[in-house]
Amino acid sequence: MDDFPIHFGGTYVLNLSLKQPLRAESRAELDPHGARLGAVVPDVMPESQKQRVRRLAAHCQTYRGSVPRLAIQQLVTTLVPLVLVIGAMFATVEHAYWATLLLALPAAGLLVRAFIIQHDCGHGSFFASRPVNDFVGRCMSVLTFAPYGLWRREHAQHHATSGNLDRRGAGDIDTFTVSEYLALPLLQRLRYRLYRNPLFLFGIGVPAYFVILQRLPWMHALPPSQTWRSVLGLNIGLVLFYAPLFYFFGWSNVLWVGLPVLHVASAAGGWLFFIQHQFEETTWDKAEGWDFQVAALLGSSYYKLPRVLNWFTGNIGLHHIHHLNSMIPNYRLMACLNASPELQSINQLSLRDSLRCARLKLWDETERRLIRFDELPATR
């Protein structure tokens, strides 16, 4: 999305953390020469929010582009262990199912890593060649159950509209503003509360989305006329890929092995996507005040995970960098982060911090932050 048109509107200045943009002082506080009354005029004008974001975007630009050696290495280190772990699961499924379930955890992690490869192929960043990206992405979709073409287009919409209150709904976790929530009838409020409940969202909702809803051309951000080919193509691919497994191992064994892996992987992937944008100091704006790069950087988190989890998740926790330049493949994100102390300090979330974010439910346009249900004043 590097060629997405950027809207230049509004004036802000930065605080030190770059998390909470501050409005510039009003013109009433300025003398006719532009200096604030009673203040010392600096020799250099302070860097505006947009200037700093553009400078960081320029830094990220130098890390875009694929490295074939690293891409092939990532394919090998993902698929070979995945095949070995799944093989061990089939070897234990009839005699030691407890071991099968334990093995489902690393298998799910490797499946998440496979999805990140599909994700990068959809952005055209994993390899330099689009046909190669599309081929690898479609192969990964047989494992992830996510139709490659459909997901690629929906995800492109997500990048193009992230943080825009007037263009929600493409690849997003549904988020209402306080005023929208209060305007809902009681039944729809309860429905929204159920949807935003972590146990429902990640335990039922996201797994059902990957396993069931993505088998259908409806209920997507795109009309069925633009989704059916991708959905039908993957469904045929799934039949061709899994039919021999059903034949050789039996349908019950395939389900006992496959469903736990899909469930854990989709729940973990849904959590990653949630935490990438659902944190208290994220940013949302109406279309007239929205800026693509500002929303990309300030509306996305830096999920600081242990090294082993970064490996399984393909560094997708460095999401502020990914949104600022989606053409950086996942295997170059860490190098981009390490070269910029500023990027290391923006929207950083630890594992403990992220657990608190699960309680955030509504965007408060007045306070410009996500809030919990219990933060709604009683008068509302």
PDB file of N, CA and C in Angstrom, residues 279-323:
ATOM      1  N   PHE A 279      -5.342  -1.469  21.723  1.00  0.00           N
ATOM      2  CA  PHE A 279      -4.649  -1.084  22.950  1.00  0.00           C
ATOM      3  C   PHE A 279      -5.082   0.338  23.288  1.00  0.00           C
ATOM      4  N   GLU A 280      -4.922   0.719  24.548  1.00  0.00           N
ATOM      5  CA  GLU A 280      -5.559   1.943  25.033  1.00  0.00           C
ATOM      6  C   GLU A 280      -5.156   3.172  24.236  1.00  0.00           C
ATOM      7  N   GLU A 281      -3.890   3.327  23.913  1.00  0.00           N
ATOM      8  CA  GLU A 281      -3.408   4.547  23.285  1.00  0.00           C
ATOM      9  C   GLU A 281      -3.314   4.430  21.768  1.00  0.00           C
ATOM     10  N   THR A 282      -4.133   3.557  21.188  1.00  0.00           N
ATOM     11  CA  THR A 282      -4.210   3.498  19.736  1.00  0.00           C
ATOM     12  C   THR A 282      -4.823   4.787  19.209  1.00  0.00           C
ATOM     13  N   THR A 283      -4.993   4.899  17.919  1.00  0.00           N
ATOM     14  CA  THR A 283      -5.558   6.128  17.373  1.00  0.00           C
ATOM     15  C   THR A 283      -6.598   5.822  16.310  1.00  0.00           C
ATOM     16  N   TRP A 284      -7.704   6.543  16.374  1.00  0.00           N
ATOM     17  CA  TRP A 284      -8.755   6.494  15.371  1.00  0.00           C
ATOM     18  C   TRP A 284      -9.138   7.939  15.034  1.00  0.00           C
ATOM     19  N   ASP A 285      -9.486   8.178  13.787  1.00  0.00           N
ATOM     20  CA  ASP A 285      -9.919   9.518  13.377  1.00  0.00           C
ATOM     21  C   ASP A 285     -11.002   9.419  12.331  1.00  0.00           C
ATOM     22  N   LYS A 286     -11.845  10.449  12.269  1.00  0.00           N
ATOM     23  CA  LYS A 286     -12.783  10.579  11.167  1.00  0.00           C
ATOM     24  C   LYS A 286     -12.008  10.789   9.870  1.00  0.00           C
ATOM     25  N   ALA A 287     -12.662  10.517   8.761  1.00  0.00           N
ATOM     26  CA  ALA A 287     -11.980  10.534   7.473  1.00  0.00           C
ATOM     27  C   ALA A 287     -11.290  11.861   7.196  1.00  0.00           C
ATOM     28  N   GLU A 288     -11.938  12.971   7.585  1.00  0.00           N
ATOM     29  CA  GLU A 288     -11.367  14.278   7.257  1.00  0.00           C
ATOM     30  C   GLU A 288     -10.073  14.569   8.019  1.00  0.00           C
ATOM     31  N   GLY A 289      -9.855  13.923   9.154  1.00  0.00           N
ATOM     32  CA  GLY A 289      -8.635  14.154   9.921  1.00  0.00           C
ATOM     33  C   GLY A 289      -7.676  12.979   9.909  1.00  0.00           C
ATOM     34  N   TRP A 290      -8.022  11.953   9.112  1.00  0.00           N
ATOM     35  CA  TRP A 290      -7.235  10.720   9.089  1.00  0.00           C
ATOM     36  C   TRP A 290      -6.030  10.857   8.173  1.00  0.00           C
ATOM     37  N   ASP A 291      -4.904  10.305   8.580  1.00  0.00           N
ATOM     38  CA  ASP A 291      -3.690  10.311   7.779  1.00  0.00           C
ATOM     39  C   ASP A 291      -3.153   8.883   7.739  1.00  0.00           C
ATOM     40  N   PHE A 292      -2.864   8.393   6.563  1.00  0.00           N
ATOM     41  CA  PHE A 292      -2.478   6.988   6.385  1.00  0.00           C
ATOM     42  C   PHE A 292      -1.270   6.610   7.231  1.00  0.00           C
ATOM     43  N   GLN A 293      -0.184   7.373   7.139  1.00  0.00           N
ATOM     44  CA  GLN A 293       1.036   6.998   7.839  1.00  0.00           C
ATOM     45  C   GLN A 293       0.929   7.228   9.343  1.00  0.00           C
ATOM     46  N   VAL A 294       0.268   8.284   9.764  1.00  0.00           N
ATOM     47  CA  VAL A 294       0.081   8.532  11.196  1.00  0.00           C
ATOM     48  C   VAL A 294      -0.750   7.409  11.810  1.00  0.00           C
ATOM     49  N   ALA A 295      -1.835   7.036  11.120  1.00  0.00           N
ATOM     50  CA  ALA A 295      -2.678   5.952  11.626  1.00  0.00           C
ATOM     51  C   ALA A 295      -1.919   4.631  11.635  1.00  0.00           C
ATOM     52  N   ALA A 296      -1.086   4.418  10.614  1.00  0.00           N
ATOM     53  CA  ALA A 296      -0.320   3.171  10.537  1.00  0.00           C
ATOM     54  C   ALA A 296       0.623   3.028  11.713  1.00  0.00           C
ATOM     55  N   LEU A 297       1.345   4.098  12.037  1.00  0.00           N
ATOM     56  CA  LEU A 297       2.339   4.029  13.106  1.00  0.00           C
ATOM     57  C   LEU A 297       1.712   4.107  14.495  1.00  0.00           C
ATOM     58  N   LEU A 298       0.844   5.086  14.714  1.00  0.00           N
ATOM     59  CA  LEU A 298       0.304   5.302  16.050  1.00  0.00           C
ATOM     60  C   LEU A 298      -0.868   4.386  16.370  1.00  0.00           C
ATOM     61  N   GLY A 299      -1.485   3.813  15.343  1.00  0.00           N
ATOM     62  CA  GLY A 299      -2.621   2.930  15.570  1.00  0.00           C
ATOM     63  C   GLY A 299      -2.249   1.469  15.626  1.00  0.00           C
ATOM     64  N   SER A 300      -0.952   1.162  15.584  1.00  0.00           N
ATOM     65  CA  SER A 300      -0.482  -0.227  15.619  1.00  0.00           C
ATOM     66  C   SER A 300       0.535  -0.391  16.742  1.00  0.00           C
ATOM     67  N   SER A 301       0.536  -1.547  17.359  1.00  0.00           N
ATOM     68  CA  SER A 301       1.376  -1.764  18.538  1.00  0.00           C
ATOM     69  C   SER A 301       2.718  -2.393  18.185  1.00  0.00           C
ATOM     70  N   TYR A 302       3.639  -2.282  19.122  1.00  0.00           N
ATOM     71  CA  TYR A 302       4.878  -3.063  19.111  1.00  0.00           C
ATOM     72  C   TYR A 302       4.739  -4.077  20.235  1.00  0.00           C
ATOM     73  N   TYR A 303       4.361  -5.282  19.874  1.00  0.00           N
ATOM     74  CA  TYR A 303       4.132  -6.352  20.847  1.00  0.00           C
ATOM     75  C   TYR A 303       5.471  -7.013  21.123  1.00  0.00           C
ATOM     76  N   LYS A 304       6.087  -6.660  22.247  1.00  0.00           N
ATOM     77  CA  LYS A 304       7.427  -7.133  22.566  1.00  0.00           C
ATOM     78  C   LYS A 304       7.340  -8.519  23.183  1.00  0.00           C
ATOM     79  N   LEU A 305       7.596  -9.525  22.365  1.00  0.00           N
ATOM     80  CA  LEU A 305       7.474 -10.920  22.775  1.00  0.00           C
ATOM     81  C   LEU A 305       8.845 -11.549  23.014  1.00  0.00           C
ATOM     82  N   PRO A 306       8.898 -12.627  23.783  1.00  0.00           N
ATOM     83  CA  PRO A 306      10.151 -13.386  23.897  1.00  0.00           C
ATOM     84  C   PRO A 306      10.606 -13.871  22.524  1.00  0.00           C
ATOM     85  N   ARG A 307      11.895 -14.109  22.391  1.00  0.00           N
ATOM     86  CA  ARG A 307      12.467 -14.445  21.082  1.00  0.00           C
ATOM     87  C   ARG A 307      11.799 -15.664  20.457  1.00  0.00           C
ATOM     88  N   VAL A 308      11.505 -16.681  21.249  1.00  0.00           N
ATOM     89  CA  VAL A 308      10.914 -17.891  20.685  1.00  0.00           C
ATOM     90  C   VAL A 308       9.528 -17.610  20.123  1.00  0.00           C
ATOM     91  N   LEU A 309       8.757 -16.739  20.782  1.00  0.00           N
ATOM     92  CA  LEU A 309       7.434 -16.389  20.264  1.00  0.00           C
ATOM     93  C   LEU A 309       7.544 -15.495  19.035  1.00  0.00           C
ATOM     94  N   ASN A 310       8.555 -14.643  19.001  1.00  0.00           N
ATOM     95  CA  ASN A 310       8.788 -13.868  17.775  1.00  0.00           C
ATOM     96  C   ASN A 310       9.064 -14.795  16.597  1.00  0.00           C
ATOM     97  N   TRP A 311       9.791 -15.878  16.856  1.00  0.00           N
ATOM     98  CA  TRP A 311      10.101 -16.826  15.783  1.00  0.00           C
ATOM     99  C   TRP A 311       8.829 -17.486  15.261  1.00  0.00           C
ATOM    100  N   PHE A 312       7.996 -17.978  16.181  1.00  0.00           N
ATOM    101  CA  PHE A 312       6.765 -18.642  15.762  1.00  0.00           C
ATOM    102  C   PHE A 312       5.796 -17.678  15.072  1.00  0.00           C
ATOM    103  N   THR A 313       5.789 -16.433  15.484  1.00  0.00           N
ATOM    104  CA  THR A 313       4.827 -15.463  14.934  1.00  0.00           C
ATOM    105  C   THR A 313       5.415 -14.606  13.822  1.00  0.00           C
ATOM    106  N   GLY A 314       6.598 -14.939  13.361  1.00  0.00           N
ATOM    107  CA  GLY A 314       7.183 -14.206  12.250  1.00  0.00           C
ATOM    108  C   GLY A 314       7.345 -12.723  12.516  1.00  0.00           C
ATOM    109  N   ASN A 315       7.653 -12.350  13.748  1.00  0.00           N
ATOM    110  CA  ASN A 315       7.883 -10.942  14.118  1.00  0.00           C
ATOM    111  C   ASN A 315       6.694 -10.038  13.815  1.00  0.00           C
ATOM    112  N   ILE A 316       5.483 -10.616  13.699  1.00  0.00           N
ATOM    113  CA  ILE A 316       4.329  -9.791  13.354  1.00  0.00           C
ATOM    114  C   ILE A 316       3.971  -8.837  14.493  1.00  0.00           C
ATOM    115  N   GLY A 317       4.533  -9.088  15.691  1.00  0.00           N
ATOM    116  CA  GLY A 317       4.311  -8.158  16.798  1.00  0.00           C
ATOM    117  C   GLY A 317       4.910  -6.791  16.544  1.00  0.00           C
ATOM    118  N   LEU A 318       5.853  -6.685  15.608  1.00  0.00           N
ATOM    119  CA  LEU A 318       6.417  -5.382  15.237  1.00  0.00           C
ATOM    120  C   LEU A 318       5.467  -4.730  14.241  1.00  0.00           C
ATOM    121  N   HIS A 319       4.226  -4.603  14.675  1.00  0.00           N
ATOM    122  CA  HIS A 319       3.160  -4.281  13.733  1.00  0.00           C
ATOM    123  C   HIS A 319       3.173  -2.823  13.311  1.00  0.00           C
ATOM    124  N   HIS A 320       3.705  -1.952  14.164  1.00  0.00           N
ATOM    125  CA  HIS A 320       3.770  -0.540  13.773  1.00  0.00           C
ATOM    126  C   HIS A 320       4.692  -0.365  12.580  1.00  0.00           C
ATOM    127  N   ILE A 321       5.757  -1.156  12.515  1.00  0.00           N
ATOM    128  CA  ILE A 321       6.648  -1.101  11.361  1.00  0.00           C
ATOM    129  C   ILE A 321       5.962  -1.708  10.146  1.00  0.00           C
ATOM    130  N   HIS A 322       5.287  -2.828  10.350  1.00  0.00           N
ATOM    131  CA  HIS A 322       4.616  -3.489   9.229  1.00  0.00           C
ATOM    132  C   HIS A 322       3.580  -2.573   8.583  1.00  0.00           C
ATOM    133  N   HIS A 323       2.797  -1.859   9.392  1.00  0.00           N
ATOM    134  CA  HIS A 323       1.787  -0.974   8.819  1.00  0.00           C
ATOM    135  C   HIS A 323       2.413   0.256   8.174  1.00  0.00           C
TER     136      HIS A 323
END
